[in-house]
Amino acid sequence: MNNIKELTLLDLKAKHLMIPSEKVAHVQMNNPLEHALLILVKSGYSAVPVLDTSYKFKGTIGKNLILNRVLGIERFEMEKLSQIEVHDVMNQTIPCVNKLDDFFMCLKTVIDYPFVCVVDNDGYFDGILTRRAILKQVNKYMHVNKALFQEIDK
Ligand code: AMP
């Protein structure tokens, strides 16, 4: 793979910027919410991908979704955490990108999300792309091309 330092924004693809699946914390569809909450709290992430048993991407689950689901009238009904499974609560409307999508597609996709999932044509999970990774590249581009922006200002 090319060193991403040598690539211009136009050459960058999702595969250059993503966190690969083996480094991504995830939960499975039939895990109880208790397990999902444990992963989220221990990892410090606000949300993680949900995969099925064949490692296909199915959605995401976050702390807010879980806590809202067990929120009763006067208290959190924590006993429900072991009774409800992840697939009942997860968000299924997260957009995905493909490994070969270009930088501009990635930029557009992460505008509304802290991260999106990278999925192949058969729905298998390849990794995640964070808004942080995209913004780092935009920051680098603007610094390297500072002169260009100063020129436009005049
Ligand atoms: P960051 O840009 O590093 O703050 O990450 C934004 C969000 O992406 C985090 O809050 C998590 O929801 C998700 N995320 C980042 N890295 C990972 C990872 N290694 N495993 C699972 N989720 C992650």
mmCIF file of C-alpha atoms and ligand atoms in Angstrom:
data_model
loop_
_atom_site.group_PDB
_atom_site.id
_atom_site.type_symbol
_atom_site.label_atom_id
_atom_site.label_comp_id
_atom_site.label_asym_id
_atom_site.label_seq_id
_atom_site.Cartn_x
_atom_site.Cartn_y
_atom_site.Cartn_z
ATOM 1 C CA MET A 1 0.000 0.000 0.000
ATOM 2 C CA ASN A 2 1.197 3.563 -0.699
ATOM 3 C CA ASN A 3 2.475 5.636 2.187
ATOM 4 C CA ILE A 4 -0.371 8.085 2.734
ATOM 5 C CA LYS A 5 2.135 10.917 3.263
ATOM 6 C CA GLU A 6 2.963 10.666 -0.447
ATOM 7 C CA LEU A 7 -0.648 10.871 -1.609
ATOM 8 C CA THR A 8 -2.523 14.059 -2.455
ATOM 9 C CA LEU A 9 -6.119 14.529 -1.302
ATOM 10 C CA LEU A 10 -7.310 13.530 -4.772
ATOM 11 C CA ASP A 11 -5.466 10.196 -4.551
ATOM 12 C CA LEU A 12 -6.641 9.307 -1.032
ATOM 13 C CA LYS A 13 -9.205 6.530 -0.715
ATOM 14 C CA ALA A 14 -11.169 5.261 2.294
ATOM 15 C CA LYS A 15 -8.746 2.318 2.545
ATOM 16 C CA HIS A 16 -5.833 4.701 3.271
ATOM 17 C CA LEU A 17 -7.630 6.412 6.152
ATOM 18 C CA MET A 18 -9.757 3.715 7.772
ATOM 19 C CA ILE A 19 -9.146 1.832 11.033
ATOM 20 C CA PRO A 20 -9.044 -1.819 9.892
ATOM 21 C CA SER A 21 -11.639 -4.256 11.251
ATOM 22 C CA GLU A 22 -9.147 -6.119 13.458
ATOM 23 C CA LYS A 23 -8.553 -2.926 15.470
ATOM 24 C CA VAL A 24 -12.226 -1.988 15.805
ATOM 25 C CA ALA A 25 -14.268 -2.842 18.909
ATOM 26 C CA HIS A 26 -17.637 -4.298 17.874
ATOM 27 C CA VAL A 27 -20.628 -6.194 19.244
ATOM 28 C CA GLN A 28 -22.862 -8.845 17.709
ATOM 29 C CA MET A 29 -26.584 -8.710 16.952
ATOM 30 C CA ASN A 30 -27.583 -11.243 19.620
ATOM 31 C CA ASN A 31 -25.434 -9.877 22.435
ATOM 32 C CA PRO A 32 -27.438 -8.607 25.412
ATOM 33 C CA LEU A 33 -27.369 -4.839 25.958
ATOM 34 C CA GLU A 34 -25.405 -5.513 29.135
ATOM 35 C CA HIS A 35 -22.474 -6.796 27.067
ATOM 36 C CA ALA A 36 -22.701 -3.876 24.621
ATOM 37 C CA LEU A 37 -22.685 -1.351 27.475
ATOM 38 C CA LEU A 38 -19.674 -3.077 29.003
ATOM 39 C CA ILE A 39 -17.741 -2.812 25.702
ATOM 40 C CA LEU A 40 -18.730 0.841 25.300
ATOM 41 C CA VAL A 41 -17.796 1.852 28.829
ATOM 42 C CA LYS A 42 -14.533 -0.114 28.878
ATOM 43 C CA SER A 43 -13.416 1.169 25.441
ATOM 44 C CA GLY A 44 -14.531 4.747 26.111
ATOM 45 C CA TYR A 45 -16.287 4.922 22.699
ATOM 46 C CA SER A 46 -19.735 6.454 22.438
ATOM 47 C CA ALA A 47 -20.805 3.953 19.753
ATOM 48 C CA VAL A 48 -19.436 0.835 18.021
ATOM 49 C CA PRO A 49 -20.419 -1.208 14.931
ATOM 50 C CA VAL A 50 -22.795 -4.181 15.170
ATOM 51 C CA LEU A 51 -21.876 -7.252 13.085
ATOM 52 C CA ASP A 52 -23.622 -10.563 12.465
ATOM 53 C CA THR A 53 -21.938 -13.928 13.005
ATOM 54 C CA SER A 54 -20.481 -13.872 9.470
ATOM 55 C CA TYR A 55 -18.932 -10.428 10.088
ATOM 56 C CA LYS A 56 -21.409 -8.544 7.928
ATOM 57 C CA PHE A 57 -22.131 -4.979 9.012
ATOM 58 C CA LYS A 58 -25.653 -4.526 10.448
ATOM 59 C CA GLY A 59 -25.702 -1.184 12.299
ATOM 60 C CA THR A 60 -24.259 0.704 15.231
ATOM 61 C CA ILE A 61 -25.069 0.878 18.903
ATOM 62 C CA GLY A 62 -24.224 3.620 21.365
ATOM 63 C CA LYS A 63 -24.571 4.456 25.048
ATOM 64 C CA ASN A 64 -27.454 6.886 24.451
ATOM 65 C CA LEU A 65 -29.541 4.318 22.581
ATOM 66 C CA ILE A 66 -29.010 1.753 25.334
ATOM 67 C CA LEU A 67 -29.723 4.106 28.227
ATOM 68 C CA ASN A 68 -32.829 5.492 26.512
ATOM 69 C CA ARG A 69 -34.127 1.964 26.024
ATOM 70 C CA VAL A 70 -33.872 1.075 29.703
ATOM 71 C CA LEU A 71 -35.066 4.469 30.929
ATOM 72 C CA GLY A 72 -38.246 3.978 32.956
ATOM 73 C CA ILE A 73 -40.516 6.654 34.400
ATOM 74 C CA GLU A 74 -38.433 7.314 37.499
ATOM 75 C CA ARG A 75 -35.266 5.282 37.117
ATOM 76 C CA PHE A 76 -33.045 3.316 34.758
ATOM 77 C CA GLU A 77 -34.438 -0.222 34.739
ATOM 78 C CA MET A 78 -30.991 -1.831 34.630
ATOM 79 C CA GLU A 79 -32.415 -5.361 34.967
ATOM 80 C CA LYS A 80 -33.584 -4.986 31.330
ATOM 81 C CA LEU A 81 -29.961 -4.839 30.142
ATOM 82 C CA SER A 82 -29.703 -8.615 30.297
ATOM 83 C CA GLN A 83 -33.142 -9.223 28.701
ATOM 84 C CA ILE A 84 -32.908 -7.076 25.543
ATOM 85 C CA GLU A 85 -30.584 -7.907 22.620
ATOM 86 C CA VAL A 86 -28.551 -5.476 20.551
ATOM 87 C CA HIS A 87 -30.567 -6.011 17.306
ATOM 88 C CA ASP A 88 -33.698 -4.639 19.046
ATOM 89 C CA VAL A 89 -32.062 -1.314 19.780
ATOM 90 C CA MET A 90 -29.295 -0.683 17.206
ATOM 91 C CA ASN A 91 -29.314 2.104 14.642
ATOM 92 C CA GLN A 92 -29.619 0.683 11.135
ATOM 93 C CA THR A 93 -29.469 3.915 9.172
ATOM 94 C CA ILE A 94 -25.748 4.684 9.323
ATOM 95 C CA PRO A 95 -24.293 5.355 5.852
ATOM 96 C CA CYS A 96 -21.349 3.231 4.696
ATOM 97 C CA VAL A 97 -18.431 3.792 2.357
ATOM 98 C CA ASN A 98 -16.461 1.373 0.213
ATOM 99 C CA LYS A 99 -12.669 0.930 0.589
ATOM 100 C CA LEU A 100 -12.205 2.439 -2.876
ATOM 101 C CA ASP A 101 -14.359 5.546 -2.341
ATOM 102 C CA ASP A 102 -12.393 8.752 -2.834
ATOM 103 C CA PHE A 103 -11.643 11.464 -0.281
ATOM 104 C CA PHE A 104 -14.544 13.706 -1.288
ATOM 105 C CA MET A 105 -17.090 10.924 -0.888
ATOM 106 C CA CYS A 106 -15.583 10.156 2.547
ATOM 107 C CA LEU A 107 -15.669 13.825 3.564
ATOM 108 C CA LYS A 108 -19.331 14.161 2.529
ATOM 109 C CA THR A 109 -20.298 10.965 4.361
ATOM 110 C CA VAL A 110 -18.757 11.855 7.744
ATOM 111 C CA ILE A 111 -20.249 15.364 7.942
ATOM 112 C CA ASP A 112 -23.131 14.135 10.097
ATOM 113 C CA TYR A 113 -21.396 11.229 11.879
ATOM 114 C CA PRO A 114 -18.338 10.850 14.177
ATOM 115 C CA PHE A 115 -17.601 7.648 12.236
ATOM 116 C CA VAL A 116 -18.994 5.601 9.349
ATOM 117 C CA CYS A 117 -18.370 1.966 8.461
ATOM 118 C CA VAL A 118 -16.329 0.682 5.542
ATOM 119 C CA VAL A 119 -18.125 -2.250 3.946
ATOM 120 C CA ASP A 120 -17.380 -4.319 0.818
ATOM 121 C CA ASN A 121 -19.827 -5.032 -2.017
ATOM 122 C CA ASP A 122 -21.131 -8.138 -0.221
ATOM 123 C CA GLY A 123 -21.778 -6.288 3.040
ATOM 124 C CA TYR A 124 -18.698 -7.587 4.895
ATOM 125 C CA PHE A 125 -17.184 -5.224 7.426
ATOM 126 C CA ASP A 126 -13.728 -3.826 6.488
ATOM 127 C CA GLY A 127 -13.307 -1.194 9.198
ATOM 128 C CA ILE A 128 -14.379 2.311 10.186
ATOM 129 C CA LEU A 129 -13.611 5.776 8.944
ATOM 130 C CA THR A 130 -13.657 8.509 11.592
ATOM 131 C CA ARG A 131 -14.396 12.186 11.082
ATOM 132 C CA ARG A 132 -11.115 12.776 12.944
ATOM 133 C CA ALA A 133 -9.098 10.982 10.201
ATOM 134 C CA ILE A 134 -10.783 13.074 7.503
ATOM 135 C CA LEU A 135 -10.315 16.379 9.362
ATOM 136 C CA LYS A 136 -6.619 15.574 9.920
ATOM 137 C CA GLN A 137 -6.150 15.396 6.145
ATOM 138 C CA VAL A 138 -8.082 18.640 5.566
ATOM 139 C CA ASN A 139 -5.955 20.347 8.242
ATOM 140 C CA LYS A 140 -2.750 19.057 6.637
ATOM 141 C CA TYR A 141 -3.875 20.156 3.183
ATOM 142 C CA MET A 142 -4.716 23.670 4.393
ATOM 143 C CA HIS A 143 -1.359 24.052 6.149
ATOM 144 C CA VAL A 144 0.668 22.788 3.203
ATOM 145 C CA ASN A 145 -1.282 25.082 0.872
ATOM 146 C CA LYS A 146 -1.418 28.103 3.192
ATOM 147 C CA ALA A 147 0.057 30.353 0.547
ATOM 148 C CA LEU A 148 -2.764 29.502 -1.813
ATOM 149 C CA PHE A 149 -5.440 30.563 0.701
ATOM 150 C CA GLN A 150 -3.577 33.781 1.561
ATOM 151 C CA GLU A 151 -3.407 34.566 -2.147
ATOM 152 C CA ILE A 152 -7.203 34.090 -2.492
ATOM 153 C CA ASP A 153 -7.814 36.429 0.509
ATOM 154 C CA LYS A 154 -6.025 39.365 -1.165
HETATM 155 P P1 AMP B 1 -12.446 9.482 17.380
HETATM 156 O O1 AMP B 1 -12.443 10.238 16.116
HETATM 157 O O2 AMP B 1 -11.209 8.696 17.613
HETATM 158 O O3 AMP B 1 -12.892 10.313 18.539
HETATM 159 O O4 AMP B 1 -13.596 8.376 17.173
HETATM 160 C C1 AMP B 1 -14.929 8.765 16.923
HETATM 161 C C2 AMP B 1 -15.824 7.597 17.235
HETATM 162 O O5 AMP B 1 -15.494 6.506 16.348
HETATM 163 C C3 AMP B 1 -15.657 6.998 18.642
HETATM 164 O O6 AMP B 1 -16.441 7.647 19.610
HETATM 165 C C4 AMP B 1 -16.186 5.597 18.413
HETATM 166 O O7 AMP B 1 -17.607 5.613 18.372
HETATM 167 C C5 AMP B 1 -15.660 5.271 17.017
HETATM 168 N N1 AMP B 1 -14.356 4.608 17.093
HETATM 169 C C6 AMP B 1 -13.117 5.148 16.933
HETATM 170 N N2 AMP B 1 -12.146 4.210 17.034
HETATM 171 C C7 AMP B 1 -12.784 3.023 17.269
HETATM 172 C C8 AMP B 1 -12.343 1.667 17.476
HETATM 173 N N3 AMP B 1 -11.037 1.328 17.447
HETATM 174 N N4 AMP B 1 -13.275 0.717 17.701
HETATM 175 C C9 AMP B 1 -14.603 1.038 17.717
HETATM 176 N N5 AMP B 1 -15.090 2.298 17.521
HETATM 177 C C10 AMP B 1 -14.194 3.286 17.311
#
